[in-house]
PDB file of C-alpha atoms in Angstrom:
ATOM      1  CA  MET K   9       0.000   0.000   0.000  1.00  0.00           C
ATOM      2  CA  ASP K  10       1.495   3.385  -0.948  1.00  0.00           C
ATOM      3  CA  GLU K  11       1.557   6.457   1.288  1.00  0.00           C
ATOM      4  CA  GLU K  12      -1.316   8.200  -0.510  1.00  0.00           C
ATOM      5  CA  GLN K  13      -3.637   5.223  -0.005  1.00  0.00           C
ATOM      6  CA  GLN K  14      -2.610   5.024   3.666  1.00  0.00           C
ATOM      7  CA  LEU K  15      -3.483   8.694   4.194  1.00  0.00           C
ATOM      8  CA  GLU K  16      -6.903   8.103   2.669  1.00  0.00           C
ATOM      9  CA  ILE K  17      -7.531   5.313   5.163  1.00  0.00           C
ATOM     10  CA  LEU K  18      -6.761   7.669   8.069  1.00  0.00           C
ATOM     11  CA  SER K  19      -8.835  10.575   6.780  1.00  0.00           C
ATOM     12  CA  PRO K  20     -11.258  10.910   3.918  1.00  0.00           C
ATOM     13  CA  VAL K  21     -10.437  14.626   3.659  1.00  0.00           C
ATOM     14  CA  THR K  22      -7.786  15.604   1.137  1.00  0.00           C
ATOM     15  CA  ASP K  23      -5.243  18.359   1.642  1.00  0.00           C
ATOM     16  CA  LEU K  24      -7.368  20.650  -0.529  1.00  0.00           C
ATOM     17  CA  GLY K  25     -10.367  19.751   1.617  1.00  0.00           C
ATOM     18  CA  PHE K  26      -8.466  20.791   4.739  1.00  0.00           C
ATOM     19  CA  VAL K  27      -7.521  24.074   3.069  1.00  0.00           C
ATOM     20  CA  ARG K  28     -11.195  24.725   2.312  1.00  0.00           C
ATOM     21  CA  ILE K  29     -12.138  24.010   5.939  1.00  0.00           C
ATOM     22  CA  LEU K  30      -9.382  26.293   7.249  1.00  0.00           C
ATOM     23  CA  LEU K  31     -10.330  29.108   4.870  1.00  0.00           C
ATOM     24  CA  ALA K  32     -14.001  28.825   5.846  1.00  0.00           C
ATOM     25  CA  ASP K  33     -13.030  28.921   9.517  1.00  0.00           C
ATOM     26  CA  LEU K  34     -10.782  31.924   8.944  1.00  0.00           C
ATOM     27  CA  HIS K  35     -13.520  33.712   6.992  1.00  0.00           C
ATOM     28  CA  ASP K  36     -16.187  33.079   9.622  1.00  0.00           C
ATOM     29  CA  GLU K  37     -13.997  34.090  12.556  1.00  0.00           C
ATOM     30  CA  LEU K  38     -12.037  36.943  10.980  1.00  0.00           C
ATOM     31  CA  PRO K  39     -14.068  39.920  12.323  1.00  0.00           C
ATOM     32  CA  SER K  40     -13.935  38.650  15.924  1.00  0.00           C
ATOM     33  CA  LYS K  41     -10.226  37.803  15.627  1.00  0.00           C
ATOM     34  CA  VAL K  42      -9.510  41.295  14.312  1.00  0.00           C
ATOM     35  CA  ALA K  43     -11.481  42.810  17.212  1.00  0.00           C
ATOM     36  CA  ARG K  44      -9.523  40.764  19.758  1.00  0.00           C
ATOM     37  CA  PHE K  45      -6.236  41.661  18.066  1.00  0.00           C
ATOM     38  CA  ARG K  46      -7.218  45.339  18.203  1.00  0.00           C
ATOM     39  CA  GLN K  47      -8.058  44.965  21.921  1.00  0.00           C
ATOM     40  CA  LEU K  48      -4.662  43.371  22.510  1.00  0.00           C
ATOM     41  CA  ALA K  49      -2.898  46.134  20.582  1.00  0.00           C
ATOM     42  CA  ASP K  50      -4.750  48.810  22.571  1.00  0.00           C
ATOM     43  CA  LEU K  51      -3.833  47.136  25.857  1.00  0.00           C
ATOM     44  CA  SER K  52      -0.202  46.804  24.817  1.00  0.00           C
ATOM     45  CA  THR K  53       0.343  50.544  24.338  1.00  0.00           C
ATOM     46  CA  SER K  54       1.314  50.721  28.015  1.00  0.00           C
ATOM     47  CA  LEU K  55       4.305  48.425  27.525  1.00  0.00           C
ATOM     48  CA  GLY K  56       7.787  49.962  27.524  1.00  0.00           C
ATOM     49  CA  ALA K  57       8.743  52.161  24.584  1.00  0.00           C
ATOM     50  CA  ASN K  58      11.693  49.854  23.913  1.00  0.00           C
ATOM     51  CA  GLY K  59      10.020  46.645  24.974  1.00  0.00           C
ATOM     52  CA  THR K  60       9.631  44.646  28.131  1.00  0.00           C
ATOM     53  CA  MET K  61      12.064  42.609  30.185  1.00  0.00           C
ATOM     54  CA  PHE K  62      10.846  39.032  30.530  1.00  0.00           C
ATOM     55  CA  THR K  63      12.422  37.629  33.657  1.00  0.00           C
ATOM     56  CA  GLY K  64      11.888  33.908  33.907  1.00  0.00           C
ATOM     57  CA  GLY K  65      13.430  33.048  30.559  1.00  0.00           C
ATOM     58  CA  GLU K  66      11.756  31.182  27.765  1.00  0.00           C
ATOM     59  CA  THR K  67       8.869  29.982  29.924  1.00  0.00           C
ATOM     60  CA  THR K  68       7.762  33.542  30.618  1.00  0.00           C
ATOM     61  CA  TYR K  69       8.303  34.732  27.063  1.00  0.00           C
ATOM     62  CA  LEU K  70       6.498  31.756  25.524  1.00  0.00           C
ATOM     63  CA  ALA K  71       3.623  32.106  28.003  1.00  0.00           C
ATOM     64  CA  TRP K  72       3.217  35.711  26.826  1.00  0.00           C
ATOM     65  CA  THR K  73       3.369  34.941  23.098  1.00  0.00           C
ATOM     66  CA  GLU K  74       1.038  31.954  23.446  1.00  0.00           C
ATOM     67  CA  ALA K  75      -1.398  33.898  25.651  1.00  0.00           C
ATOM     68  CA  ARG K  76      -1.662  36.617  22.988  1.00  0.00           C
ATOM     69  CA  SER K  77      -2.153  34.096  20.214  1.00  0.00           C
ATOM     70  CA  SER K  78      -4.672  32.112  22.249  1.00  0.00           C
ATOM     71  CA  PHE K  79      -6.681  35.243  22.974  1.00  0.00           C
ATOM     72  CA  VAL K  80      -6.761  36.357  19.337  1.00  0.00           C
ATOM     73  CA  HIS K  81      -7.822  32.884  18.199  1.00  0.00           C
ATOM     74  CA  GLY K  82     -10.525  32.613  20.862  1.00  0.00           C
ATOM     75  CA  ASN K  83      -8.841  30.028  23.079  1.00  0.00           C
ATOM     76  CA  TYR K  84      -9.985  31.678  26.279  1.00  0.00           C
ATOM     77  CA  ILE K  85      -9.276  28.970  28.845  1.00  0.00           C
ATOM     78  CA  ALA K  86      -5.736  28.704  27.498  1.00  0.00           C
ATOM     79  CA  THR K  87      -5.384  32.483  27.774  1.00  0.00           C
ATOM     80  CA  VAL K  88      -6.378  32.460  31.456  1.00  0.00           C
ATOM     81  CA  MET K  89      -4.027  29.600  32.272  1.00  0.00           C
ATOM     82  CA  LEU K  90      -1.105  31.082  30.359  1.00  0.00           C
ATOM     83  CA  CYS K  91      -1.522  34.532  31.924  1.00  0.00           C
ATOM     84  CA  GLN K  92      -1.517  32.995  35.396  1.00  0.00           C
ATOM     85  CA  GLY K  93       1.658  31.059  34.574  1.00  0.00           C
ATOM     86  CA  LEU K  94       3.228  34.182  33.118  1.00  0.00           C
ATOM     87  CA  ALA K  95       2.501  36.133  36.307  1.00  0.00           C
ATOM     88  CA  GLU K  96       3.949  33.422  38.549  1.00  0.00           C
ATOM     89  CA  HIS K  97       7.146  33.029  36.535  1.00  0.00           C
ATOM     90  CA  LEU K  98       7.652  36.743  35.924  1.00  0.00           C
ATOM     91  CA  LEU K  99       7.283  37.790  39.552  1.00  0.00           C
ATOM     92  CA  ALA K 100       9.135  34.909  41.213  1.00  0.00           C
ATOM     93  CA  SER K 101      12.067  35.132  38.809  1.00  0.00           C
ATOM     94  CA  TYR K 102      12.276  38.887  39.361  1.00  0.00           C
ATOM     95  CA  LEU K 103      12.580  38.325  43.108  1.00  0.00           C
ATOM     96  CA  GLU K 104      15.681  36.188  42.511  1.00  0.00           C
ATOM     97  CA  LEU K 105      17.390  38.706  40.203  1.00  0.00           C
ATOM     98  CA  GLY K 106      20.237  41.061  40.935  1.00  0.00           C
ATOM     99  CA  ILE K 107      22.134  42.153  43.999  1.00  0.00           C
ATOM    100  CA  ASP K 108      18.963  42.310  46.075  1.00  0.00           C
ATOM    101  CA  GLY K 109      17.820  38.920  44.810  1.00  0.00           C
ATOM    102  CA  GLU K 110      16.432  36.534  47.345  1.00  0.00           C
ATOM    103  CA  GLN K 111      16.565  32.781  47.491  1.00  0.00           C
ATOM    104  CA  LEU K 112      13.098  31.351  46.966  1.00  0.00           C
ATOM    105  CA  PRO K 113      11.931  27.870  47.899  1.00  0.00           C
ATOM    106  CA  PRO K 114      12.328  25.446  44.971  1.00  0.00           C
ATOM    107  CA  ARG K 115       8.543  25.384  44.474  1.00  0.00           C
ATOM    108  CA  VAL K 116       7.452  28.726  45.814  1.00  0.00           C
ATOM    109  CA  LYS K 117       3.700  29.145  46.211  1.00  0.00           C
ATOM    110  CA  PHE K 118       2.140  32.082  44.392  1.00  0.00           C
ATOM    111  CA  PRO K 119       0.685  33.747  47.530  1.00  0.00           C
ATOM    112  CA  ILE K 120       4.213  33.837  48.992  1.00  0.00           C
ATOM    113  CA  THR K 121       5.533  35.380  45.779  1.00  0.00           C
ATOM    114  CA  LEU K 122       2.787  38.009  45.952  1.00  0.00           C
ATOM    115  CA  GLU K 123       3.596  38.843  49.584  1.00  0.00           C
ATOM    116  CA  ARG K 124       7.294  39.236  48.822  1.00  0.00           C
ATOM    117  CA  CYS K 125       6.659  41.327  45.711  1.00  0.00           C
ATOM    118  CA  LEU K 126       4.284  43.565  47.662  1.00  0.00           C
ATOM    119  CA  SER K 127       6.767  44.035  50.508  1.00  0.00           C
ATOM    120  CA  ARG K 128       9.507  44.994  48.002  1.00  0.00           C
ATOM    121  CA  GLY K 129       7.232  47.479  46.222  1.00  0.00           C
ATOM    122  CA  ILE K 130       7.252  45.614  42.915  1.00  0.00           C
ATOM    123  CA  ILE K 131       3.467  45.458  42.951  1.00  0.00           C
ATOM    124  CA  VAL K 132       0.761  47.312  44.892  1.00  0.00           C
ATOM    125  CA  ASP K 133      -2.368  46.138  46.724  1.00  0.00           C
ATOM    126  CA  ALA K 134      -4.550  46.514  43.610  1.00  0.00           C
ATOM    127  CA  ASP K 135      -2.189  44.215  41.694  1.00  0.00           C
ATOM    128  CA  VAL K 136      -2.371  41.633  44.466  1.00  0.00           C
ATOM    129  CA  LYS K 137      -6.189  41.681  44.367  1.00  0.00           C
ATOM    130  CA  ASP K 138      -6.243  41.218  40.613  1.00  0.00           C
ATOM    131  CA  LEU K 139      -3.608  38.479  40.704  1.00  0.00           C
ATOM    132  CA  GLN K 140      -5.574  36.658  43.398  1.00  0.00           C
ATOM    133  CA  ARG K 141      -8.691  36.971  41.236  1.00  0.00           C
ATOM    134  CA  LEU K 142      -6.743  35.577  38.279  1.00  0.00           C
ATOM    135  CA  MET K 143      -5.604  32.669  40.439  1.00  0.00           C
ATOM    136  CA  LYS K 144      -9.242  32.025  41.433  1.00  0.00           C
ATOM    137  CA  LEU K 145     -10.266  32.017  37.766  1.00  0.00           C
ATOM    138  CA  ARG K 146      -7.499  29.608  36.763  1.00  0.00           C
ATOM    139  CA  ASN K 147      -7.792  27.101  39.603  1.00  0.00           C
ATOM    140  CA  PRO K 148     -11.211  25.661  38.664  1.00  0.00           C
ATOM    141  CA  LEU K 149     -10.008  25.366  35.073  1.00  0.00           C
ATOM    142  CA  SER K 150      -6.957  23.371  36.174  1.00  0.00           C
ATOM    143  CA  HIS K 151      -8.470  21.428  39.053  1.00  0.00           C
ATOM    144  CA  TYR K 152     -11.818  19.661  38.995  1.00  0.00           C
ATOM    145  CA  ARG K 153     -14.688  21.368  40.758  1.00  0.00           C
ATOM    146  CA  ASN K 154     -18.132  19.741  40.784  1.00  0.00           C
ATOM    147  CA  ILE K 155     -21.146  21.658  39.565  1.00  0.00           C
ATOM    148  CA  ASP K 156     -22.144  22.697  43.095  1.00  0.00           C
ATOM    149  CA  ASP K 157     -18.928  24.688  43.462  1.00  0.00           C
ATOM    150  CA  PRO K 158     -19.559  28.390  42.685  1.00  0.00           C
ATOM    151  CA  SER K 159     -16.255  28.566  40.784  1.00  0.00           C
ATOM    152  CA  ASN K 160     -17.312  25.795  38.373  1.00  0.00           C
ATOM    153  CA  LEU K 161     -17.789  27.308  34.901  1.00  0.00           C
ATOM    154  CA  THR K 162     -21.149  25.634  34.311  1.00  0.00           C
ATOM    155  CA  HIS K 163     -22.332  26.743  37.753  1.00  0.00           C
ATOM    156  CA  ARG K 164     -21.341  30.336  36.941  1.00  0.00           C
ATOM    157  CA  ALA K 165     -23.147  30.189  33.608  1.00  0.00           C
ATOM    158  CA  LEU K 166     -26.314  28.810  35.167  1.00  0.00           C
ATOM    159  CA  GLU K 167     -26.154  31.254  38.067  1.00  0.00           C
ATOM    160  CA  ASN K 168     -25.917  34.263  35.751  1.00  0.00           C
ATOM    161  CA  GLN K 169     -28.056  32.763  32.992  1.00  0.00           C
ATOM    162  CA  SER K 170     -25.423  33.529  30.385  1.00  0.00           C
ATOM    163  CA  PRO K 171     -23.380  31.259  28.118  1.00  0.00           C
ATOM    164  CA  ALA K 172     -20.172  29.778  29.511  1.00  0.00           C
ATOM    165  CA  ALA K 173     -18.391  31.159  26.444  1.00  0.00           C
ATOM    166  CA  ASP K 174     -19.235  34.701  27.610  1.00  0.00           C
ATOM    167  CA  HIS K 175     -17.717  33.965  31.010  1.00  0.00           C
ATOM    168  CA  VAL K 176     -14.454  32.585  29.674  1.00  0.00           C
ATOM    169  CA  ARG K 177     -14.197  35.404  27.121  1.00  0.00           C
ATOM    170  CA  GLY K 178     -14.492  37.943  29.939  1.00  0.00           C
ATOM    171  CA  ASP K 179     -12.083  35.964  32.108  1.00  0.00           C
ATOM    172  CA  ALA K 180      -9.534  35.876  29.282  1.00  0.00           C
ATOM    173  CA  SER K 181      -9.894  39.597  28.658  1.00  0.00           C
ATOM    174  CA  PHE K 182      -9.310  40.254  32.353  1.00  0.00           C
ATOM    175  CA  ALA K 183      -6.337  37.851  32.462  1.00  0.00           C
ATOM    176  CA  LEU K 184      -4.697  39.530  29.494  1.00  0.00           C
ATOM    177  CA  SER K 185      -5.205  42.989  30.979  1.00  0.00           C
ATOM    178  CA  VAL K 186      -3.551  41.817  34.225  1.00  0.00           C
ATOM    179  CA  ALA K 187      -0.622  40.363  32.277  1.00  0.00           C
ATOM    180  CA  VAL K 188      -0.143  43.592  30.327  1.00  0.00           C
ATOM    181  CA  ARG K 189      -0.356  45.632  33.513  1.00  0.00           C
ATOM    182  CA  LEU K 190       2.349  43.443  35.091  1.00  0.00           C
ATOM    183  CA  LEU K 191       4.594  43.747  32.067  1.00  0.00           C
ATOM    184  CA  SER K 192       4.058  47.526  32.162  1.00  0.00           C
ATOM    185  CA  LEU K 193       5.327  47.866  35.732  1.00  0.00           C
ATOM    186  CA  PRO K 194       8.530  49.876  36.170  1.00  0.00           C
ATOM    187  CA  ALA K 195      10.424  46.687  37.081  1.00  0.00           C
ATOM    188  CA  PHE K 196       9.809  45.261  33.591  1.00  0.00           C
ATOM    189  CA  ARG K 197       9.497  48.276  31.280  1.00  0.00           C
ATOM    190  CA  VAL K 198      12.412  49.097  29.022  1.00  0.00           C
ATOM    191  CA  ASP K 199      12.097  52.799  28.221  1.00  0.00           C
ATOM    192  CA  LYS K 200      15.678  53.855  27.539  1.00  0.00           C
TER     193      LYS K 200
END
C-alpha cells in the first residue's frame, strides 16, 4: 500500500479539503479575531517604549506569546491559564534577580511570591487583588470542581443565565489585561 492510499484510510479529507475548511473557519472568525487583536494592541500601548524585560526566561516569554495568540484565536481557557503562569514566573524570577535577589523555595507558592513582591514594592495592593482573582479564575479550570462549586464554569453560567463562552471570554480579557499591567510595571518596562 502506498503512502497516498494510507493517508486516505486515516482521513477521507484531502489536503485541498483541509484548506477549504481552514479558509471557511478563517472567513467566519475573521471579524472577531480582528477585534480581539485590536483589543490586545490597545492594551499593549502601556508596555515599555523599547520593549519589556521578561524575567523567567523562555517559559515567561512563551507564556506571553502563546497567551496573545490564544486570545486572538478565541482560546480563552488557554489564555487564562497562560496569563496565570506568566505572572507566577515573571514575579518569582524577578525576586531572585540582581544584587537584592532573594533565594526562593524550589517550588514557591504564588501567595508567597505576591507577599514578597508587595513588601519589596514591585506590585501594589490593587495588583495583588487582581492576581488573586486571576488565580481564582485559573484554579477551577486546572483542578476539577463539581457543579455545586460556585467557581465551576457551568455553575457560573447557570447562576448568571449567560453562556459559559461569555464567562471565559471575559475571564480571558481580564487575564490579558492583568498580564499587560504586570509587564508595564517599572520593574519590567524598558524605556531607555
